[in-house]
Short mmCIF file of C-alpha atoms in Angstrom, two decimals:
data_model
loop_
_atom_site.label_atom_id
_atom_site.label_comp_id
_atom_site.label_asym_id
_atom_site.label_seq_id
_atom_site.Cartn_x
_atom_site.Cartn_y
_atom_site.Cartn_z
CA MET A 1 -28.99 -18.12 -16.05
CA ALA A 2 -26.88 -16.63 -13.28
CA VAL A 3 -28.56 -14.24 -10.89
CA ILE A 4 -26.71 -10.95 -10.42
CA THR A 5 -27.07 -9.62 -6.89
CA SER A 6 -26.05 -6.31 -5.40
CA SER A 7 -23.50 -8.12 -3.22
CA GLY A 8 -22.00 -9.73 -6.31
CA VAL A 9 -21.73 -6.37 -8.05
CA ILE A 10 -20.02 -4.79 -5.04
CA ASN A 11 -17.61 -7.71 -4.66
CA THR A 12 -16.76 -7.51 -8.35
CA GLY A 13 -16.24 -3.77 -8.04
CA TYR A 14 -13.84 -4.25 -5.15
CA ALA A 15 -12.05 -6.96 -7.13
CA LEU A 16 -11.54 -4.59 -10.06
CA LEU A 17 -10.25 -1.90 -7.71
CA ALA A 18 -7.80 -4.44 -6.26
CA LEU A 19 -6.50 -5.26 -9.74
CA VAL A 20 -6.03 -1.56 -10.47
CA ALA A 21 -4.24 -1.12 -7.15
CA ASP A 22 -1.88 -4.02 -7.88
CA ALA A 23 -1.17 -2.64 -11.36
CA LEU A 24 -0.29 0.76 -9.88
CA VAL A 25 2.04 -0.87 -7.34
CA VAL A 26 3.80 -2.83 -10.09
CA LEU A 27 4.17 0.31 -12.23
CA ALA A 28 5.62 2.17 -9.24
CA ILE A 29 8.17 -0.61 -8.64
CA VAL A 30 9.15 -0.66 -12.33
CA GLY A 31 9.45 3.14 -12.37
CA PHE A 32 11.62 3.15 -9.26
CA LEU A 33 13.95 0.46 -10.62
CA ALA A 34 14.22 2.25 -13.97
CA SER A 35 15.08 5.51 -12.21
CA ARG A 36 18.15 3.81 -10.68
CA ARG A 37 19.56 3.07 -14.13
CA SER A 38 18.76 6.04 -16.36
CA PRO A 39 18.98 9.82 -15.82
CA ALA A 40 15.96 10.34 -18.07
CA ALA A 41 13.96 7.78 -16.08
CA ARG A 42 15.13 9.41 -12.85
CA GLU A 43 13.82 12.78 -14.05
CA TRP A 44 10.50 11.22 -15.08
CA TRP A 45 10.25 9.43 -11.73
CA GLY A 46 10.84 12.71 -9.93
CA ARG A 47 8.01 14.36 -11.87
CA VAL A 48 5.70 11.47 -11.03
CA ARG A 49 6.52 11.74 -7.33
CA ASP A 50 6.06 15.50 -7.42
CA GLY A 51 2.64 15.02 -9.03
CA ILE A 52 1.53 12.42 -6.50
CA SER A 53 2.93 14.01 -3.34
CA PRO A 54 0.21 16.69 -2.84
CA PHE A 55 -2.50 13.98 -2.95
CA ALA A 56 -0.71 10.93 -1.54
CA LEU A 57 -2.13 11.17 1.98
CA GLN A 58 -5.66 11.79 0.73
CA LEU A 59 -5.47 8.85 -1.68
CA ALA A 60 -4.01 6.55 0.97
CA TRP A 61 -6.78 7.57 3.37
CA ILE A 62 -9.45 6.87 0.73
CA VAL A 63 -7.97 3.41 0.13
CA ALA A 64 -8.03 2.68 3.87
CA VAL A 65 -11.64 3.87 4.20
CA LEU A 66 -12.77 1.79 1.23
CA ALA A 67 -11.04 -1.27 2.66
CA THR A 68 -12.65 -0.68 6.07
CA PHE A 69 -16.13 -0.29 4.57
CA GLY A 70 -15.55 -3.38 2.44
CA SER A 71 -14.73 -5.54 5.45
CA LEU A 72 -17.78 -4.27 7.33
CA PHE A 73 -19.95 -4.91 4.27
CA LEU A 74 -18.78 -8.52 4.10
CA GLN A 75 -19.47 -9.06 7.80
CA PHE A 76 -22.76 -7.24 8.36
CA VAL A 77 -24.40 -7.35 4.92
CA GLU A 78 -23.15 -10.63 3.50
CA HIS A 79 -22.90 -12.17 7.02
CA LEU A 80 -19.40 -13.54 6.43
CA ASN A 81 -17.72 -13.70 9.81
CA PRO A 82 -14.00 -12.85 9.82
CA CYS A 83 -11.37 -15.42 10.70
CA ASP A 84 -8.46 -14.76 13.03
CA PHE A 85 -6.15 -13.50 10.28
CA CYS A 86 -8.94 -11.23 9.01
CA TRP A 87 -9.06 -9.68 12.47
CA PHE A 88 -5.29 -9.22 12.51
CA GLN A 89 -5.52 -7.35 9.21
CA ARG A 90 -8.38 -5.26 10.52
CA ILE A 91 -6.24 -4.29 13.50
CA CYS A 92 -3.80 -2.80 11.00
CA MET A 93 -6.34 -1.27 8.60
CA TYR A 94 -8.94 0.28 10.90
CA PRO A 95 -6.51 2.65 12.66
CA LEU A 96 -5.17 3.71 9.25
CA SER A 97 -8.62 4.83 8.15
CA LEU A 98 -8.61 7.25 11.09
CA LEU A 99 -4.93 8.19 11.41
CA LEU A 100 -4.39 8.81 7.70
CA GLY A 101 -7.49 11.00 7.68
CA ILE A 102 -6.09 13.09 10.53
CA ALA A 103 -2.69 13.31 8.84
CA ALA A 104 -4.31 14.30 5.53
CA PHE A 105 -6.36 16.99 7.26
CA ARG A 106 -3.24 18.35 8.97
CA GLY A 107 -1.07 17.89 5.89
CA ASP A 108 1.50 16.00 7.97
CA LEU A 109 3.11 13.68 5.45
CA GLN A 110 6.32 13.14 7.42
CA VAL A 111 4.45 11.77 10.45
CA ALA A 112 2.46 9.43 8.22
CA LYS A 113 5.62 8.13 6.53
CA ARG A 114 7.46 7.69 9.82
CA TYR A 115 4.78 6.15 12.04
CA PHE A 116 1.86 4.85 9.95
CA ILE A 117 3.63 3.02 7.15
CA GLY A 118 4.60 0.26 9.57
CA LEU A 119 0.94 -0.66 10.02
CA SER A 120 0.41 -0.97 6.28
CA LEU A 121 3.55 -3.06 5.79
CA VAL A 122 2.65 -5.43 8.63
CA GLY A 123 -0.89 -5.68 7.26
CA ALA A 124 0.46 -6.47 3.79
CA GLY A 125 2.60 -9.25 5.22
CA LEU A 126 -0.35 -10.74 7.08
CA ALA A 127 -2.53 -10.54 3.97
CA ILE A 128 0.10 -12.24 1.79
CA TYR A 129 0.47 -15.06 4.31
CA HIS A 130 -3.31 -15.38 4.63
CA TYR A 131 -3.74 -15.52 0.84
CA GLN A 132 -1.21 -18.31 0.44
CA LEU A 133 -2.98 -20.24 3.20
CA GLU A 134 -6.03 -20.27 0.94
CA ARG A 135 -4.07 -21.26 -2.16
CA VAL A 136 -1.62 -23.86 -0.87
CA PRO A 137 -3.51 -27.07 -0.01
CA TYR A 138 -2.98 -29.04 3.19
CA GLU A 139 -0.82 -26.35 4.75
CA PRO A 140 -0.99 -26.28 8.56
CA THR A 141 -2.47 -23.11 9.98
CA VAL A 142 -2.28 -21.50 13.39
CA CYS A 143 -5.74 -20.05 12.92
CA GLY A 144 -8.20 -21.18 15.57
CA GLY A 145 -11.83 -20.42 16.21
CA THR A 146 -14.90 -21.50 14.29
CA VAL A 147 -14.04 -19.71 11.02
CA PRO A 148 -11.19 -21.37 9.09
CA CYS A 149 -8.43 -19.18 7.63
CA ASN A 150 -7.66 -21.42 4.66
CA VAL A 151 -11.09 -21.25 3.01
CA ALA A 152 -11.91 -18.43 0.58
CA VAL A 153 -15.34 -17.03 1.51
CA ILE A 154 -15.48 -15.07 -1.77
CA ASN A 155 -13.81 -15.98 -5.06
CA VAL A 156 -14.05 -13.35 -7.78
CA PHE A 157 -12.51 -14.15 -11.19
CA GLY A 158 -11.28 -17.43 -9.73
CA PHE A 159 -8.44 -15.98 -7.65
CA ILE A 160 -9.52 -12.80 -5.84
CA SER A 161 -10.48 -13.46 -2.23
CA VAL A 162 -10.69 -11.35 0.93
CA PRO A 163 -6.95 -11.45 1.75
CA PHE A 164 -6.18 -10.56 -1.88
CA LEU A 165 -8.33 -7.44 -1.51
CA SER A 166 -6.62 -6.65 1.78
CA MET A 167 -3.17 -7.19 0.29
CA ALA A 168 -3.91 -4.84 -2.61
CA ALA A 169 -5.09 -2.11 -0.25
CA PHE A 170 -2.11 -2.38 2.10
CA LEU A 171 0.40 -2.45 -0.76
CA LEU A 172 -1.14 0.60 -2.43
CA ILE A 173 -1.17 2.54 0.85
CA SER A 174 2.48 1.65 1.44
CA THR A 175 3.41 2.61 -2.12
CA LEU A 176 1.66 5.97 -1.90
CA LEU A 177 3.38 6.81 1.38
CA LEU A 178 6.79 5.72 0.10
CA MET A 179 6.44 7.65 -3.16
CA ALA A 180 5.24 10.87 -1.59
CA ARG A 181 7.82 13.59 -1.04
CA SER A 182 7.72 15.68 2.09
CA GLN A 183 9.53 18.97 2.63
CA VAL A 184 12.13 17.15 4.73
CA ASP A 185 12.80 14.71 1.88
CA ASP A 186 13.33 17.60 -0.54
CA GLU A 187 15.76 19.28 1.87
CA TYR A 188 17.80 16.09 2.19
CA GLU A 189 17.91 15.72 -1.59
CA GLU A 190 19.08 19.32 -1.98
CA ILE A 191 21.85 18.70 0.58
CA ASP A 192 22.96 15.58 -1.30
CA VAL A 193 23.05 17.48 -4.59
CA ILE A 194 25.06 20.34 -3.04
CA GLU A 195 27.54 17.92 -1.47
CA ALA A 196 27.91 16.01 -4.72
CA THR A 197 28.48 19.26 -6.62
CA GLY A 198 31.06 20.34 -4.05
CA ASP A 199 32.94 17.07 -4.44
CA VAL A 200 33.03 17.48 -8.21
CA ASP A 201 34.22 21.09 -7.95
CA SER A 202 36.96 20.21 -5.49
CA GLY A 203 38.11 17.45 -7.82
CA ASP A 204 38.25 19.86 -10.76
CA ASP A 205 40.24 22.43 -8.77
CA ALA A 206 42.83 19.92 -7.61
CA VAL A 207 46.30 20.55 -9.06
CA PRO A 208 48.12 17.40 -10.09
CA ALA A 209 51.41 16.86 -8.33
CA THR A 210 54.58 17.30 -10.37
CA ALA A 211 57.59 15.11 -10.15
#
């Protein structure tokens, strides 16, 4: 009979959260692509963005904090030392847990989208590369030190490891920041609509030339 430990429960909980995060990212991508092809989907996508925008920074900050606590739990409670690529991902995630909190407190979505999203995208790239190092056998790695980068220290559901958890967090943070609408974004959209309307009106008012 398998022994269920508190560490196992927490790891499983984080794994489930990662699956939910990935599902939300996929739904966001599908919604965005659909909005490019259908006016009805575009209207629905706009309502979704409007609903998420007031809470996007707070949600992104919560994701970053949970990811930070998760990495510290693995290191100091489960005594799983991080490899080099884990440290690289921490360099991207740890500042986000502070900077996104400050931006959420100040309500400064535009600064977060302009300056912080780069950290989450770089972190996502590192996590994806790290994950494939674990999954592709005999692949050369640049990771040095005593902790190998191509060995999964946890393996929940047979495929969820530490870089998978990291990847899910970074992708969800990036998606939330990209989906969120700031006041500047709304002003640009209004300008585009006005210019498009003006072009249509000018075309309607044009008098065809007579021979």
